N, CA, C and O atoms as a MOPAC input file, in Angstrom:
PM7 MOZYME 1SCF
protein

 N     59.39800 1   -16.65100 1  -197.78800 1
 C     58.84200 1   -17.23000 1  -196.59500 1
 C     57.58300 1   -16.45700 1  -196.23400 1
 O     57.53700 1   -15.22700 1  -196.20300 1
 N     56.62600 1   -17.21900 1  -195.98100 1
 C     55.09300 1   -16.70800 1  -195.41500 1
 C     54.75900 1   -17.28100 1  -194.28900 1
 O     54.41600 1   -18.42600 1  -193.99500 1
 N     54.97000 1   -15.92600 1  -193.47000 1
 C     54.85900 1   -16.20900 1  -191.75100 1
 C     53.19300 1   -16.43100 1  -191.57800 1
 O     52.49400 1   -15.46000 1  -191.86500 1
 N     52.69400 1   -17.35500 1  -191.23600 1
 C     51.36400 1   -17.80800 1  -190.84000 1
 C     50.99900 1   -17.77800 1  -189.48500 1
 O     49.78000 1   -17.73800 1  -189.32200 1
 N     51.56100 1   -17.78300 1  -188.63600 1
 C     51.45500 1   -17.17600 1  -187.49800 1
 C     52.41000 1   -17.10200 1  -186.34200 1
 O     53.57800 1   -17.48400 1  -186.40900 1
 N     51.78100 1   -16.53000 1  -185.16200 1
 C     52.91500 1   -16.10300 1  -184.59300 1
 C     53.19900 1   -16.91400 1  -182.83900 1
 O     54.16400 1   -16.93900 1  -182.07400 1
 N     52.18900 1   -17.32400 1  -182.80700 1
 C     51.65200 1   -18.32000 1  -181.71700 1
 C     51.06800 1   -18.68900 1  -181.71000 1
 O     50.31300 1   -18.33100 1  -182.61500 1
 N     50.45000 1   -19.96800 1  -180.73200 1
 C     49.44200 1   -21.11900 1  -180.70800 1
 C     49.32600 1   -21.67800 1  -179.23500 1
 O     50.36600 1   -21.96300 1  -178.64200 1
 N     48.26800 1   -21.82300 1  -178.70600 1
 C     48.24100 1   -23.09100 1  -178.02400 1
 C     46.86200 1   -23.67800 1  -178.06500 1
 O     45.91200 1   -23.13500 1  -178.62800 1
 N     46.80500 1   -25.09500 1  -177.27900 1
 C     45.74500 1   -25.32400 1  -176.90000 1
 C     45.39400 1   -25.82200 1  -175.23600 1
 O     46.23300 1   -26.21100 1  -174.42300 1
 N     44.06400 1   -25.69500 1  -175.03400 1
 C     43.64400 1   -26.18800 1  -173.99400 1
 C     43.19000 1   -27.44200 1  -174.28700 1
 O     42.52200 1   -27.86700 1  -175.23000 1
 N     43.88700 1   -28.21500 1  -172.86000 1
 C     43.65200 1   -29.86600 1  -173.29900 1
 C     42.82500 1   -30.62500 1  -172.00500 1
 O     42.65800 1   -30.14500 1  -170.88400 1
 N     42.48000 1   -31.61400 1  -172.37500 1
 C     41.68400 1   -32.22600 1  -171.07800 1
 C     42.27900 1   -33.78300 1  -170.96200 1
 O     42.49000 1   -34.29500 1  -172.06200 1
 N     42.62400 1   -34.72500 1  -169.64900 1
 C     43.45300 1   -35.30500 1  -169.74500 1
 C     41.95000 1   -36.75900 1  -170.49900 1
 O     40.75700 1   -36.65200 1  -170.21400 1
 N     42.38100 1   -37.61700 1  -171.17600 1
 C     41.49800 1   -38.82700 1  -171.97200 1
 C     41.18400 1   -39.31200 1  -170.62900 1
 O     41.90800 1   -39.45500 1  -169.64300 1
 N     39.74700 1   -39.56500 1  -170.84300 1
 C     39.11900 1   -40.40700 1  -169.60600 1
 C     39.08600 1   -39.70400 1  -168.27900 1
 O     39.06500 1   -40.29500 1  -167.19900 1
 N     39.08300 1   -38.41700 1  -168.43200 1
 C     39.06200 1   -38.21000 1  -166.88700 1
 C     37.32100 1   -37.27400 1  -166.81800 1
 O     36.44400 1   -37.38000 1  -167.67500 1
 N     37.26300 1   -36.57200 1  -165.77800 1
 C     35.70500 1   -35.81200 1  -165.05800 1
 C     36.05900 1   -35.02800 1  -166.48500 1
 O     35.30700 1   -35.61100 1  -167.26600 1
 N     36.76800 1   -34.05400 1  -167.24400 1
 C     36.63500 1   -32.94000 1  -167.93600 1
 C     36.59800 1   -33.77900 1  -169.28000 1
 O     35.70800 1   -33.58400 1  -170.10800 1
 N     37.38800 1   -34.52400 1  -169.42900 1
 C     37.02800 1   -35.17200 1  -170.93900 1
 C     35.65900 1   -35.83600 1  -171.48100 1
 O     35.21600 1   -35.78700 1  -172.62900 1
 N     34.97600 1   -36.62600 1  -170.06800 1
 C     33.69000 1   -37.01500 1  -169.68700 1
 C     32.43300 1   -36.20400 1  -170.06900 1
 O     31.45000 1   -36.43300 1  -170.77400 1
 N     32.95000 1   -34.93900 1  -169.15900 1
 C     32.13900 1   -33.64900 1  -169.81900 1
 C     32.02900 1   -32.91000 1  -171.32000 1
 O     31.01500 1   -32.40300 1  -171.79800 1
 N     33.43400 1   -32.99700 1  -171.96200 1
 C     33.57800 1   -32.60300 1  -173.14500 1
 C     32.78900 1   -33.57200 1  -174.59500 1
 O     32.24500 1   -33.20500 1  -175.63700 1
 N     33.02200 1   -34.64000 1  -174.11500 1
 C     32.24000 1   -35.13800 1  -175.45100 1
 C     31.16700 1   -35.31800 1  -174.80200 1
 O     30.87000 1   -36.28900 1  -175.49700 1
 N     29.99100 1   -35.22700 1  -173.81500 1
 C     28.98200 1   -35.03400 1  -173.90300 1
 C     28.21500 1   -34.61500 1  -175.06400 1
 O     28.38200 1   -33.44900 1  -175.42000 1
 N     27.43800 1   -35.31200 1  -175.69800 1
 C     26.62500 1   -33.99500 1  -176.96200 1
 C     26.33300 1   -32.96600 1  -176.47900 1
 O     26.56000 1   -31.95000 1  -177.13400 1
 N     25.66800 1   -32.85000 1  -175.03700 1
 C     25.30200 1   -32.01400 1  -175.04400 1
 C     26.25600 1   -30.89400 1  -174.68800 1
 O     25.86100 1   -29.74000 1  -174.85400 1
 N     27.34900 1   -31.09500 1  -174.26400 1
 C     28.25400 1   -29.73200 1  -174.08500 1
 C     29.05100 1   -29.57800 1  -175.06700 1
 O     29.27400 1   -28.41300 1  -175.39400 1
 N     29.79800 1   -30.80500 1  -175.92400 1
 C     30.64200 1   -31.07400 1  -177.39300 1
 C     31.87000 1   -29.58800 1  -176.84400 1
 O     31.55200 1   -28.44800 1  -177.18200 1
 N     32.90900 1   -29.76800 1  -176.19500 1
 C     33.89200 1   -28.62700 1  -175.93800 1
 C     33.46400 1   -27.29900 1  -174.65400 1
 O     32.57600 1   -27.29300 1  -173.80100 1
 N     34.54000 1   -26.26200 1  -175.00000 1
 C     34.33400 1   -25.20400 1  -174.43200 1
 C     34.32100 1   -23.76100 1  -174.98300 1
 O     35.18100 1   -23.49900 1  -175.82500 1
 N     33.46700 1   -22.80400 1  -174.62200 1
 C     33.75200 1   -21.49500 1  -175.18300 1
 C     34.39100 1   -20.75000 1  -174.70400 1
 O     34.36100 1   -20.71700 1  -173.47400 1
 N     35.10500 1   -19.97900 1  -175.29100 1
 C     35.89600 1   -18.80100 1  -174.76800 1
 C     35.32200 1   -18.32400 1  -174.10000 1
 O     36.10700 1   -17.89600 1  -173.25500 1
 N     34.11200 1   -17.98700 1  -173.78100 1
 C     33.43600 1   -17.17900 1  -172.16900 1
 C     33.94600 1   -18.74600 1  -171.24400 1
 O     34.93100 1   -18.67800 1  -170.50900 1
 N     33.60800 1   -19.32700 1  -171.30600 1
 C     34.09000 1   -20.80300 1  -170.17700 1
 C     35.23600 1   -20.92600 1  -169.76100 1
 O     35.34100 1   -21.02800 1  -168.53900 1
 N     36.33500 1   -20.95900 1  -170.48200 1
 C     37.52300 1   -20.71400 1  -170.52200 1
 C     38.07300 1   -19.30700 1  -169.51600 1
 O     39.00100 1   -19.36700 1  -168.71000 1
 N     37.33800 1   -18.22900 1  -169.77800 1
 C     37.42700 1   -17.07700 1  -168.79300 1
 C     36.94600 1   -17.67900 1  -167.65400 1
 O     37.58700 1   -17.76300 1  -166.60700 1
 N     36.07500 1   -18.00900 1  -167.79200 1
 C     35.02300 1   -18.26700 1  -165.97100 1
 C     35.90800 1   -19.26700 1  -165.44200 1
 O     35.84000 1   -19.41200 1  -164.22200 1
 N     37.02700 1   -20.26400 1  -166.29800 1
 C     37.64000 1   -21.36100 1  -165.76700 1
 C     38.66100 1   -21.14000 1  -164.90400 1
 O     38.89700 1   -21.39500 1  -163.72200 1
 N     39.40900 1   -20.39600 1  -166.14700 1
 C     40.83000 1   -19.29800 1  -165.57300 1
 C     40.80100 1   -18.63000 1  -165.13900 1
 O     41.85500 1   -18.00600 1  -165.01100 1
 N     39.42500 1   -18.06100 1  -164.42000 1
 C     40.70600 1   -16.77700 1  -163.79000 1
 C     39.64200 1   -17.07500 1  -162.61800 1
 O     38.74900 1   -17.92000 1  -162.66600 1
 N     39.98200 1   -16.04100 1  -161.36600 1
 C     39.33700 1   -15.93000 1  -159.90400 1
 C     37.95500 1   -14.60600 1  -159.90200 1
 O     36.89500 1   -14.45500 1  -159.29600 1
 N     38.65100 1   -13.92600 1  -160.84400 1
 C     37.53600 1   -13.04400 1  -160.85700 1
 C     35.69200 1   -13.38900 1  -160.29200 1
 O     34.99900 1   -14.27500 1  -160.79200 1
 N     35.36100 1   -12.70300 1  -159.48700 1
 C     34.00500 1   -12.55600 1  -159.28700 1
 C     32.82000 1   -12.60700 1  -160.56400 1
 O     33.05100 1   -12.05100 1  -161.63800 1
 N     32.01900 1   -13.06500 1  -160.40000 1
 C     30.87400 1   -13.06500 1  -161.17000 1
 C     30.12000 1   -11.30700 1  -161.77000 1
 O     29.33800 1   -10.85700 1  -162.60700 1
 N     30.88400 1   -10.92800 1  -160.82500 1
 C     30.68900 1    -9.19500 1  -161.35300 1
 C     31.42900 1    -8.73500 1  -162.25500 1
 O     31.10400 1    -7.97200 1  -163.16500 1
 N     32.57800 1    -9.24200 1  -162.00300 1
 C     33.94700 1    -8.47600 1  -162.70000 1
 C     33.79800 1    -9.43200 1  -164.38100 1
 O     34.11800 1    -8.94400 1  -165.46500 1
 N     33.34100 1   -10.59000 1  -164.21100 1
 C     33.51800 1   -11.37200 1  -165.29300 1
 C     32.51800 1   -10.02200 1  -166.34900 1
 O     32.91800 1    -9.29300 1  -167.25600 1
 N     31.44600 1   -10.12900 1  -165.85200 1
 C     30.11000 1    -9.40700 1  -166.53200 1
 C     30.08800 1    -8.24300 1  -167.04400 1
 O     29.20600 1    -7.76100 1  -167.75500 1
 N     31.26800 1    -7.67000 1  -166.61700 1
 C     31.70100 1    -6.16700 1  -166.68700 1
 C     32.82700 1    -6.68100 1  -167.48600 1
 O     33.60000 1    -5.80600 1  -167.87500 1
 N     33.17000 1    -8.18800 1  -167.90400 1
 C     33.89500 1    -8.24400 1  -169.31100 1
 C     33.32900 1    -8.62700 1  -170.47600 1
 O     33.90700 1    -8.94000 1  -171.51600 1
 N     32.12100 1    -8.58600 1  -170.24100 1
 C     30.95200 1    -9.63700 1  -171.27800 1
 C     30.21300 1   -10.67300 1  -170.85400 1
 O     29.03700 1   -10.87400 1  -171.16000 1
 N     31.12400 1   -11.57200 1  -169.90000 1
 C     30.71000 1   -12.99600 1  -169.78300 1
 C     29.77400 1   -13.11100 1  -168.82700 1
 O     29.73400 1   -12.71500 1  -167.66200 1
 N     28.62900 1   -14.03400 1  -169.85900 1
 C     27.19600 1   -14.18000 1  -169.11200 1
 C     27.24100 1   -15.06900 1  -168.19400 1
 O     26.82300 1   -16.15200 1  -168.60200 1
 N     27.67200 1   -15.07000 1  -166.80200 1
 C     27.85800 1   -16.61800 1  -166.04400 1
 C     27.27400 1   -17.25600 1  -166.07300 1
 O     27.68100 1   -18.41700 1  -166.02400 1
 N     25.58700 1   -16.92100 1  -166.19400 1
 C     24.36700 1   -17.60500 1  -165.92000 1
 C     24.62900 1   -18.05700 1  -167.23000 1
 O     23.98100 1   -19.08500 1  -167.03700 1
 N     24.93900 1   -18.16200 1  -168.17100 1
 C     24.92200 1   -18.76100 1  -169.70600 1
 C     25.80900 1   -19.77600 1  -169.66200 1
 O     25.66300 1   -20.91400 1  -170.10800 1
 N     26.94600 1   -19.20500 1  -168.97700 1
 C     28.55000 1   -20.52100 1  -169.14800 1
 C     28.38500 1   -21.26100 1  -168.07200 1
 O     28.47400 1   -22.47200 1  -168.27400 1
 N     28.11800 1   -20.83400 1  -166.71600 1
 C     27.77500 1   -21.88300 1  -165.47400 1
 C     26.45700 1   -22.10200 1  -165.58000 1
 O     25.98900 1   -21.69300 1  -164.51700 1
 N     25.68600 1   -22.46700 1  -166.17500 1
 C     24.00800 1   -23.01900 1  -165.98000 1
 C     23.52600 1   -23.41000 1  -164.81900 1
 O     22.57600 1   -22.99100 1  -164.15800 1
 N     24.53800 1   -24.54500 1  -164.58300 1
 C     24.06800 1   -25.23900 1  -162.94400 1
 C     25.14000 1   -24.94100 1  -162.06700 1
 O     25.68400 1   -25.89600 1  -161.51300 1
 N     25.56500 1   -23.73300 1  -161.82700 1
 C     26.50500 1   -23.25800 1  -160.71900 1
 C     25.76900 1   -23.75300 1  -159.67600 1
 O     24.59300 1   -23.39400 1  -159.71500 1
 N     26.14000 1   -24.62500 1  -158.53800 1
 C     25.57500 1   -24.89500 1  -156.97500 1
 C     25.93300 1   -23.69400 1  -156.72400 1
 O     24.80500 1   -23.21400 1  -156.61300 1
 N     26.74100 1   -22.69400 1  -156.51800 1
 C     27.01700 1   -21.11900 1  -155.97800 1
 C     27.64500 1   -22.20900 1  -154.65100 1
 O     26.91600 1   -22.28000 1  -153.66100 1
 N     28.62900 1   -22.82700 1  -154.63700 1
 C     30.00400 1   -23.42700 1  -153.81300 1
 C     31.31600 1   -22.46500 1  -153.89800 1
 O     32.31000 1   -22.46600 1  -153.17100 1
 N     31.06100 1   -21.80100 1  -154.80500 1
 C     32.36700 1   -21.11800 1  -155.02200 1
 C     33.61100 1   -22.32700 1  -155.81300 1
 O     34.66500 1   -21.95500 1  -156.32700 1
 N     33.21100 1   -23.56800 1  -155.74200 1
 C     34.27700 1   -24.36100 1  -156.73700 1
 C     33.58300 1   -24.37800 1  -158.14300 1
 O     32.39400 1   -24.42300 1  -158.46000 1
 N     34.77000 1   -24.32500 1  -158.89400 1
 C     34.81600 1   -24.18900 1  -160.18100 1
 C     34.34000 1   -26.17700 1  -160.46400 1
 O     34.98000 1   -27.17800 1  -160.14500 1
 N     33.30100 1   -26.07200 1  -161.00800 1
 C     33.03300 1   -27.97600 1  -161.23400 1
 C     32.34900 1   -28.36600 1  -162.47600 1
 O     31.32600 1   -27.97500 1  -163.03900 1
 N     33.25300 1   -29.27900 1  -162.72900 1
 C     32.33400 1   -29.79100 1  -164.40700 1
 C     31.30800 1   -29.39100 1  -164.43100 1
 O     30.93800 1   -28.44600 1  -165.12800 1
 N     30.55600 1   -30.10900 1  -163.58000 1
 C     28.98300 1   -29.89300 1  -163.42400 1
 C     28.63800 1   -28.66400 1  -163.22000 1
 O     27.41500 1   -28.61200 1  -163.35200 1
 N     29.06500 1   -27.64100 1  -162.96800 1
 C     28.89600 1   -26.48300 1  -162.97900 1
 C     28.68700 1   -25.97000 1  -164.55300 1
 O     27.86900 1   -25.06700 1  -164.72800 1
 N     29.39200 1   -26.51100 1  -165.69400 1
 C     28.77400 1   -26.55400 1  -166.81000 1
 C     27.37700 1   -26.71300 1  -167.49000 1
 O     26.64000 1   -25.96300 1  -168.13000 1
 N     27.31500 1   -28.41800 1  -166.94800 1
 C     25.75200 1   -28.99800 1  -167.59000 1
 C     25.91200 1   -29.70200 1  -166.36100 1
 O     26.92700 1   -29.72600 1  -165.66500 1
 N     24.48600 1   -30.45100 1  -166.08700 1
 C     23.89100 1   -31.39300 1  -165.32400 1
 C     24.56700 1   -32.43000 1  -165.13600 1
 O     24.92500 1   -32.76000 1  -164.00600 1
 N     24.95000 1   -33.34900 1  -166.57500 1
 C     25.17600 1   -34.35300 1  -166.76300 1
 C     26.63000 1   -34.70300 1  -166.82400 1
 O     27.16500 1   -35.66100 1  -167.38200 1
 N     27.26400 1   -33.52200 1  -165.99100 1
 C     28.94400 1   -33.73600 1  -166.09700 1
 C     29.15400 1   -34.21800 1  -164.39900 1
 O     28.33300 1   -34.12200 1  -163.48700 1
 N     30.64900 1   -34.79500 1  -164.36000 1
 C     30.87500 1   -35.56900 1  -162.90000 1
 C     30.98600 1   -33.69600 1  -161.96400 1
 O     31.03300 1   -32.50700 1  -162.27900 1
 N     30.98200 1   -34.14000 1  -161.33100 1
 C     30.99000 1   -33.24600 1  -160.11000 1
 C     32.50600 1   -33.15400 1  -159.28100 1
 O     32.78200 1   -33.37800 1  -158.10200 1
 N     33.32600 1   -32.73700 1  -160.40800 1
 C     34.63000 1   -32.50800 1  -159.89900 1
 C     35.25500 1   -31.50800 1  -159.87500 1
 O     35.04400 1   -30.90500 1  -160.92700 1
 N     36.26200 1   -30.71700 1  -158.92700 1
 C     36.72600 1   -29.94300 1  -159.41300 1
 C     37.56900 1   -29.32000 1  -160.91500 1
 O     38.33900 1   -30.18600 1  -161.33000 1
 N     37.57700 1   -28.45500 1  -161.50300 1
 C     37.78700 1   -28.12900 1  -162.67700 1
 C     39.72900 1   -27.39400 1  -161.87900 1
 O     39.80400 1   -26.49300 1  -161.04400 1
 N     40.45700 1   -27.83900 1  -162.24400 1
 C     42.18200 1   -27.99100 1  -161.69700 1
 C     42.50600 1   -27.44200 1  -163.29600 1
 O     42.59000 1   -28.35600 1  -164.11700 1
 N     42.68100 1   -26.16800 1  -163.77800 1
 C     43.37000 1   -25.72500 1  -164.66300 1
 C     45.06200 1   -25.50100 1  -164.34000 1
 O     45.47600 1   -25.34000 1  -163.19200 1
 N     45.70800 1   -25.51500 1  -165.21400 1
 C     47.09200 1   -25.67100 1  -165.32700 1
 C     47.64000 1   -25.07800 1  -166.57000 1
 O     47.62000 1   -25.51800 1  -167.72000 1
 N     48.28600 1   -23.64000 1  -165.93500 1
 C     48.85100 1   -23.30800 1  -167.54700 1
 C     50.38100 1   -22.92100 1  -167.55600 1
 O     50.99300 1   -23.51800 1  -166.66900 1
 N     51.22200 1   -22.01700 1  -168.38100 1
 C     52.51300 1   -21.63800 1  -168.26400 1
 C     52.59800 1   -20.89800 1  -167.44500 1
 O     51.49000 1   -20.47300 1  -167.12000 1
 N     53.98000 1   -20.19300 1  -166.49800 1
 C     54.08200 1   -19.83400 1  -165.56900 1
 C     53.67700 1   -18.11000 1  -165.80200 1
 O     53.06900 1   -17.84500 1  -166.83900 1
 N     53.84800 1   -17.52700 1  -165.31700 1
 C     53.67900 1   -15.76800 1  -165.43300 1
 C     54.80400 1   -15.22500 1  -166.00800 1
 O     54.79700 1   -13.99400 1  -166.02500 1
 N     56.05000 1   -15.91900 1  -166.62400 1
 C     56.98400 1   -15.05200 1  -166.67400 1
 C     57.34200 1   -15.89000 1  -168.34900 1
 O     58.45100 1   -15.89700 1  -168.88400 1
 N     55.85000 1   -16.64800 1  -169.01300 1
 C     56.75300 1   -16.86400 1  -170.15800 1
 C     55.28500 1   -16.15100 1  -171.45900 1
 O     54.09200 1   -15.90500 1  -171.27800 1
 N     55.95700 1   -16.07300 1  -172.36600 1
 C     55.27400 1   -14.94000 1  -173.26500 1
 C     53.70400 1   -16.04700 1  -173.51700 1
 O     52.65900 1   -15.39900 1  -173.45100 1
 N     53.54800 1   -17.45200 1  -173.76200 1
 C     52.09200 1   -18.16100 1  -173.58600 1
 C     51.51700 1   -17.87200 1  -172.54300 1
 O     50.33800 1   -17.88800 1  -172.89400 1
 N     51.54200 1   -17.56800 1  -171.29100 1
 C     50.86800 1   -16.75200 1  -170.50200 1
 C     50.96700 1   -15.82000 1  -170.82100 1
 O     50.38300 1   -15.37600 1  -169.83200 1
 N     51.16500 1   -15.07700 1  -171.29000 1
 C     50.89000 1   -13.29400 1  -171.83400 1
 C     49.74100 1   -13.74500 1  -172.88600 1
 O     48.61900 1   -13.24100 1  -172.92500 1
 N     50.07300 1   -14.47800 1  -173.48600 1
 C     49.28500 1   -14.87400 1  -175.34900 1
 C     48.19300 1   -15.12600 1  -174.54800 1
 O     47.25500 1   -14.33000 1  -174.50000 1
 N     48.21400 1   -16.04600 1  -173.97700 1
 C     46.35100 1   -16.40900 1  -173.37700 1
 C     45.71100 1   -15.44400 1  -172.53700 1
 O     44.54400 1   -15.09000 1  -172.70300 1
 N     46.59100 1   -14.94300 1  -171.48700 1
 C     45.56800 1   -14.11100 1  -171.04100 1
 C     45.12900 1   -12.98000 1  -172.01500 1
 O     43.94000 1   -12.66200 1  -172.03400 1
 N     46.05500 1   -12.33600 1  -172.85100 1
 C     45.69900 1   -11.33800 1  -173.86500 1
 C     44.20500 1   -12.01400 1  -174.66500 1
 O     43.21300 1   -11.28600 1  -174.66500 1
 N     44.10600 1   -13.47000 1  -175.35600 1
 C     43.55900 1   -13.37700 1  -175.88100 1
 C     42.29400 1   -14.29200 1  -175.39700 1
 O     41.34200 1   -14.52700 1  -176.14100 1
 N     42.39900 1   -14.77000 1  -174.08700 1
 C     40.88900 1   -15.39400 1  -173.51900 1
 C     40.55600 1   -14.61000 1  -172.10700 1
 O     39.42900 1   -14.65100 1  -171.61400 1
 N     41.76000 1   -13.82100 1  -171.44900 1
 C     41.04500 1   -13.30400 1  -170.39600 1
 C     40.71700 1   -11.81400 1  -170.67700 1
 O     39.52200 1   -11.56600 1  -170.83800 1
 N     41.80500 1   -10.53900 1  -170.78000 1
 C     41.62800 1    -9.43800 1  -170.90400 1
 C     42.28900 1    -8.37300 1  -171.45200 1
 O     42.58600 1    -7.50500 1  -170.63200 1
 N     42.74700 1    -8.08500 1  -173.06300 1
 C     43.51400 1    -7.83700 1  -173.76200 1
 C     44.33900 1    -6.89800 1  -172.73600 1
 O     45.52100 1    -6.98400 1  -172.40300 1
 N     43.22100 1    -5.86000 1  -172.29100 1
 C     44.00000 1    -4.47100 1  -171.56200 1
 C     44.81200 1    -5.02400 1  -169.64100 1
 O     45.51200 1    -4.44800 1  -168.80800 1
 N     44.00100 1    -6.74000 1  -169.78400 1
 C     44.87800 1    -6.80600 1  -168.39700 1
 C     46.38000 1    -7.26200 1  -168.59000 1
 O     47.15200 1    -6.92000 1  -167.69500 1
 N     46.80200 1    -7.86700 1  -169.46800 1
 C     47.64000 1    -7.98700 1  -169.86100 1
 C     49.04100 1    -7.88600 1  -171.33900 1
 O     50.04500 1    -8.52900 1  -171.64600 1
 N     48.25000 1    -6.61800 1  -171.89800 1
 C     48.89900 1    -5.88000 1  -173.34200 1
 C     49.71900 1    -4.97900 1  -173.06900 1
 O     50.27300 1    -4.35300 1  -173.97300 1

């Protein structure tokens, strides 16, 4: 037996809605793991930066509302809130993601 790995998930966007709209855009085609940080978590625009993530690179057109919004991506996305939804805090896929999209040492 050849163990290939040891976990998985993905981030999904529901068909036809403001985030799927945004995703096949050409011009945005998905999300990056810096986006994904800026999505998930609450952290400040300081604290992100002091993890790498360029906000001004992943939010381009932040209005500076403090809501997280498609359009806060690119221009040409709806102007909705961005409503992430993941496993609860007490099951090991929340450990796996935050380890490996928010902050290895915040949660290893």
């Amino acid at each position: 037996q050849l163990e290939v790995g040891v976990d998985g998930l993905a981030v999904v966007v529901a068909k036809n809605s403001a985030g799927h709209d945004c995703l096949v855009n050409p011009e945005v085609r998905g999300l990056t793991l810096a986006q994904l940080r800026w999505i998930f978590t609450d952290w400040s625009d300081e604290n992100l930066a002091a993890e790498g993530v360029n906000v001004t690179s992943v939010a381009p057109d932040d209005d500076g509302d403090g809501v997280k919004e498609w359009s806060d991506l690119h221009r040409d996305c709806p102007q909705v809130p961005i409503n992430p939804y993941g496993a609860g805090d007490q099951s090991g896929t929340h450990d796996f993601f935050g380890e490996v999209v928010l902050c290895e040492e915040c949660f290893g």
